mmCIF file of C-alpha atoms in Angstrom:
data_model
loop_
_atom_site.group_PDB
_atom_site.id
_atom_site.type_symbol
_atom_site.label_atom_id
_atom_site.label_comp_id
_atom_site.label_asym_id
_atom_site.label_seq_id
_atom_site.Cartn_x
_atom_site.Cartn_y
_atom_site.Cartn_z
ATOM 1 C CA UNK A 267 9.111 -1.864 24.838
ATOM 2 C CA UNK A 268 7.931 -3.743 27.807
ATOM 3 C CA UNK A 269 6.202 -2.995 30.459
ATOM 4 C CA UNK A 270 7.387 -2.814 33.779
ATOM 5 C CA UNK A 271 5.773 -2.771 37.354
ATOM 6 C CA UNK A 272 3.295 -0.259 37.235
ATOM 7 C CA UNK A 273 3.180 -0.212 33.720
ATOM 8 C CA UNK A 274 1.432 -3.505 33.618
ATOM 9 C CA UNK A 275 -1.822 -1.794 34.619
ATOM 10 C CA UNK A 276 -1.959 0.354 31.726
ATOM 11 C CA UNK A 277 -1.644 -2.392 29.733
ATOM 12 C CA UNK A 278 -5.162 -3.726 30.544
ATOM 13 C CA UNK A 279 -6.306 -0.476 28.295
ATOM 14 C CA UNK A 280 -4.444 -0.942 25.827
ATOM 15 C CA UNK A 281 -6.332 -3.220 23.047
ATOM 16 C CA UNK A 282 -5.252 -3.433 19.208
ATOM 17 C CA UNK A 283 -7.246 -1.001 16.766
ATOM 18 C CA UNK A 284 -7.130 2.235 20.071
ATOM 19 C CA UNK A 285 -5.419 5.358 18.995
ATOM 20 C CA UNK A 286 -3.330 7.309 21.772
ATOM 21 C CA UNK A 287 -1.622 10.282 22.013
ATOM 22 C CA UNK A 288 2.249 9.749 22.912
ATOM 23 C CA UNK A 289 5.338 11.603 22.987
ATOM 24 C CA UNK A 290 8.632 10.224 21.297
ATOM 25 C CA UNK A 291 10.673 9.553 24.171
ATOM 26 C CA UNK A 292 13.447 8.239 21.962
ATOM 27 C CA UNK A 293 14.694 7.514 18.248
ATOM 28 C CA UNK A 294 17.149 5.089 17.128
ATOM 29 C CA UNK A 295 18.079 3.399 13.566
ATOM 30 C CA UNK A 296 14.971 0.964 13.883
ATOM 31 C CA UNK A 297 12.021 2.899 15.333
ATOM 32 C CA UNK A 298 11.130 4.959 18.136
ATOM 33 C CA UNK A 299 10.420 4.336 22.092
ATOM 34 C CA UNK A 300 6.987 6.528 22.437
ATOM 35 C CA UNK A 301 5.722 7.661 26.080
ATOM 36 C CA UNK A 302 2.134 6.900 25.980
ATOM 37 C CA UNK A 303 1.345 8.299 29.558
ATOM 38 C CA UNK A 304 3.418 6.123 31.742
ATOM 39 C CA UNK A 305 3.550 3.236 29.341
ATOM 40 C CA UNK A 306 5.767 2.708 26.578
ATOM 41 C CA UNK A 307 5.067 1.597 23.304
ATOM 42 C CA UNK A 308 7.700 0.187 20.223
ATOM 43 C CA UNK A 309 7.438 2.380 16.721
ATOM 44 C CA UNK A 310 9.408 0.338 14.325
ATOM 45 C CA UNK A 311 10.405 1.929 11.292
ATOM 46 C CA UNK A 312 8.417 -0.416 9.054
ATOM 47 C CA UNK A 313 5.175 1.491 10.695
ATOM 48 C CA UNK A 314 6.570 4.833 10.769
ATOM 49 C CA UNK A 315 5.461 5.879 7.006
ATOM 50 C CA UNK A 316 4.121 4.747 3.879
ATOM 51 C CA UNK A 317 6.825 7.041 1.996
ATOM 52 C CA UNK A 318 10.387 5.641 1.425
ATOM 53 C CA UNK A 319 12.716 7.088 4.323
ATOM 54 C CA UNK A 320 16.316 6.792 5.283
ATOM 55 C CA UNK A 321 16.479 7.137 8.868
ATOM 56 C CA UNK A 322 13.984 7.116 11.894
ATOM 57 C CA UNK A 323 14.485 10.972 12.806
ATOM 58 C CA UNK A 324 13.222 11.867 9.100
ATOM 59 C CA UNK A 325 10.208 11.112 10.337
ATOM 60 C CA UNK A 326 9.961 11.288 14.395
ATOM 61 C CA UNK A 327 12.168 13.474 16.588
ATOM 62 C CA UNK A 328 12.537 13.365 20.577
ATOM 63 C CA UNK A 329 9.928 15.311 22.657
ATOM 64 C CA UNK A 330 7.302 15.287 18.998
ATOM 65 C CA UNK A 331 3.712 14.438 20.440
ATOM 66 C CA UNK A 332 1.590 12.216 18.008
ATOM 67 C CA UNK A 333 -1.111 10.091 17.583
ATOM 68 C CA UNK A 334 -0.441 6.298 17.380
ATOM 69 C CA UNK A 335 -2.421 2.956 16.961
ATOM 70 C CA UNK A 336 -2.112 0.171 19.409
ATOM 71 C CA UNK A 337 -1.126 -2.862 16.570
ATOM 72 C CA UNK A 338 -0.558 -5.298 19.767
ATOM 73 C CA UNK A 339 0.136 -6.021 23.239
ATOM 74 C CA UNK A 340 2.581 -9.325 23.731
ATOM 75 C CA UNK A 341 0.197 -11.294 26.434
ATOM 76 C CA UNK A 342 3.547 -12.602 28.638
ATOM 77 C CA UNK A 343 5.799 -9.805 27.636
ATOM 78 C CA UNK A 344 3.834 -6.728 27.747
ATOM 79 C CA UNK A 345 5.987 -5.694 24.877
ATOM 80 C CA UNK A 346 3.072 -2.551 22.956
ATOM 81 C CA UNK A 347 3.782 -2.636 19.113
ATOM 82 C CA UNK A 348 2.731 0.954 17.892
ATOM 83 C CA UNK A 349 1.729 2.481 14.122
ATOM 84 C CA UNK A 350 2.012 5.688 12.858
ATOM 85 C CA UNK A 351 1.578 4.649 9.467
ATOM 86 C CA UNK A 352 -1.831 2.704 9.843
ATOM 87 C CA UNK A 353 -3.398 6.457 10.667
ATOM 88 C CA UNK A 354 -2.459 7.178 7.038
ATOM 89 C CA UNK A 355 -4.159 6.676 3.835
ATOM 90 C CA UNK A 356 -2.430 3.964 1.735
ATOM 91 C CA UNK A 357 -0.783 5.639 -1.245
ATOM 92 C CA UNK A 358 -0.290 3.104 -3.296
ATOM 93 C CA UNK A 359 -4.070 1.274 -3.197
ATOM 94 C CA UNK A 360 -5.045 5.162 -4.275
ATOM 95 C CA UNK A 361 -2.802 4.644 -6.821
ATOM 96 C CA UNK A 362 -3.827 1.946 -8.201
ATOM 97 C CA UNK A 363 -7.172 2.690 -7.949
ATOM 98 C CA UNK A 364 -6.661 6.625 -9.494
ATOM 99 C CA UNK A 365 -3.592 6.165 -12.025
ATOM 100 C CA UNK A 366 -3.464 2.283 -13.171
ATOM 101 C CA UNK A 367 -2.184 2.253 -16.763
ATOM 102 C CA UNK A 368 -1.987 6.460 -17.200
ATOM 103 C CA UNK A 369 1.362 7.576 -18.628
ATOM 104 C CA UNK A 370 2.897 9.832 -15.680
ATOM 105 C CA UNK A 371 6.621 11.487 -15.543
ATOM 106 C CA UNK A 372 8.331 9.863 -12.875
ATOM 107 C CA UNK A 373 12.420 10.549 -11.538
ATOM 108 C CA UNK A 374 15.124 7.710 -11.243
ATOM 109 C CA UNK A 375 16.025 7.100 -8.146
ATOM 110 C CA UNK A 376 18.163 4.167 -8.285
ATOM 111 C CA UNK A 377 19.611 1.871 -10.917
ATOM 112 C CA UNK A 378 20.603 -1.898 -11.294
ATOM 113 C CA UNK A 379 20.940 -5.376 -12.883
ATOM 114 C CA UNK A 380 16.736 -5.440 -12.959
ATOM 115 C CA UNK A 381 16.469 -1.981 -14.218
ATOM 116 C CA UNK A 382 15.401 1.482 -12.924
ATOM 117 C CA UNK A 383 13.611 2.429 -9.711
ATOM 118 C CA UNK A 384 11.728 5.328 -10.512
ATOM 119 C CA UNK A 385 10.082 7.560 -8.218
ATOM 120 C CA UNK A 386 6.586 8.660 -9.564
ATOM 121 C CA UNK A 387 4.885 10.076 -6.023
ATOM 122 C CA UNK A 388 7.190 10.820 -3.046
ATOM 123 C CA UNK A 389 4.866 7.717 -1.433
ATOM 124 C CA UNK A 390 7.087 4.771 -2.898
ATOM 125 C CA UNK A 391 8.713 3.468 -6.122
ATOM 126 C CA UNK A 392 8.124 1.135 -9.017
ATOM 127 C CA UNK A 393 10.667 -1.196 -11.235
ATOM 128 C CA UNK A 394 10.786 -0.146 -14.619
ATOM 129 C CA UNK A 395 12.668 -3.449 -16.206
ATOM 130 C CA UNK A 396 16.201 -3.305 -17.984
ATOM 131 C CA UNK A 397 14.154 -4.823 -21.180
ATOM 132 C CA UNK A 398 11.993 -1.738 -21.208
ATOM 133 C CA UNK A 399 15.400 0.880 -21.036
ATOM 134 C CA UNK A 400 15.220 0.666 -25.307
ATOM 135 C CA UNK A 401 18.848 1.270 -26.717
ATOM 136 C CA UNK A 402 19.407 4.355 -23.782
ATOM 137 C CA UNK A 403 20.030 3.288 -20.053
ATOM 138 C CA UNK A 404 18.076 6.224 -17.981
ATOM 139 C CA UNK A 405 20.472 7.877 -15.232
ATOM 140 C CA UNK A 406 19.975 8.555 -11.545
ATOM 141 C CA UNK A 407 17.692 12.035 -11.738
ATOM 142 C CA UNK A 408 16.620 11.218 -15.044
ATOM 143 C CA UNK A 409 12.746 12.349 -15.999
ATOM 144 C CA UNK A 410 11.422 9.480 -17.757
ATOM 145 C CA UNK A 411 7.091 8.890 -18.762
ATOM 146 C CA UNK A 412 6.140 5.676 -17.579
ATOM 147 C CA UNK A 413 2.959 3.580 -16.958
ATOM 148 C CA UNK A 414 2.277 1.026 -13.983
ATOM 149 C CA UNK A 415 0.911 -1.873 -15.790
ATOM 150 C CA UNK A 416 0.822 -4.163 -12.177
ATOM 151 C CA UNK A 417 0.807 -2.368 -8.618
ATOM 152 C CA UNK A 418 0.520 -5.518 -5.751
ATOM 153 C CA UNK A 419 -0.588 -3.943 -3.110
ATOM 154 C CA UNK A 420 0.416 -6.698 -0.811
ATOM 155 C CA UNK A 421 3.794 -7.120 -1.523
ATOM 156 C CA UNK A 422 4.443 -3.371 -2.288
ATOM 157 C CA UNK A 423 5.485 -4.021 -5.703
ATOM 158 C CA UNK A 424 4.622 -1.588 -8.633
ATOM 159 C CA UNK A 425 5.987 -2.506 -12.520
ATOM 160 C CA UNK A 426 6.379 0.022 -14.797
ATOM 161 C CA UNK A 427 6.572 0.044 -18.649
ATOM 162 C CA UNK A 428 7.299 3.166 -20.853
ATOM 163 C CA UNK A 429 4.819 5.621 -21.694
ATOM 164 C CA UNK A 430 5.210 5.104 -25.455
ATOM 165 C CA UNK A 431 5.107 1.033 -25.073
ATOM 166 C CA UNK A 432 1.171 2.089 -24.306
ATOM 167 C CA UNK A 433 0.572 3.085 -27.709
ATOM 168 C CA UNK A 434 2.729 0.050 -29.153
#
């Protein structure tokens, strides 16, 4: 959030790439106000966790101390842009690295037009296409052995085939 007042002194310290300790001071749909010692700093949920969440207080809760990056301080608004996720190993670039192309039992999570979402590490989820579903559409919970045959890191995109189109 921005800096007010006396605030604006702290900010001086405050350069991108420092880790702070903070307390959350509050949580709301889209991130998380934390108290970093007079200053106050924005968590937004998109740098809360590398793991696919539902709500901000699955990961944060009021009065939780924790150890944040500084992404950036706005030069004319004083606005402080905070990360918990870049303190965490990527799971998806070990992933790739670790697991490209190995057959691996994975859960549906969701369905639709594209195909499946299924849920191979609690980290994040992969597309396995409608054209890859055979004659049987998997359902929601369903166990089904699958193989990521492209993980984008970038764009946070994995694309599963089935296990057994390996061996095809």
């Amino acid at each position: 959030m921005t800096a007010e007042g006396g605030q604006r002194s702290g900010l001086s310290a405050l350069t991108p790439g420092t880790v702070l300790r903070g307390v959350v001071e509050s949580v709301f749909p889209t991130g998380a106000i934390i108290d970093l010692g007079g200053v106050h700093g924005l968590l937004s949920t998109a740098n809360m966790s590398w793991r696919p969440f539902s709500s901000s207080d699955e990961i944060v809760r009021v009065g939780q101390e924790l150890s944040v990056m500084v992404l950036g301080v706005g030069e004319l608004s004083g606005d402080v842009t905070l990360s918990l996720k870049d303190l965490q190993d990527d799971p998806l670039r070990a992933y790739a690295r670790d697991s490209f192309m190995e057959p691996v039992v994975g859960q549906v999570v969701k369905l639709g037009d594209m195909g499946a979402f299924v849920r191979v590490r609690e980290d994040f989820d992969g597309l396995l296409p409608a054209a890859e579903f055979g004659e049987v559409r998997p359902e929601v919970g369903e166990e089904v052995a699958v193989a990521a045959v492209e993980v984008n890191v970038h764009t946070r995109r994995v694309l599963f085939v089935r296990a057994e189109s390996l061996k095809e």
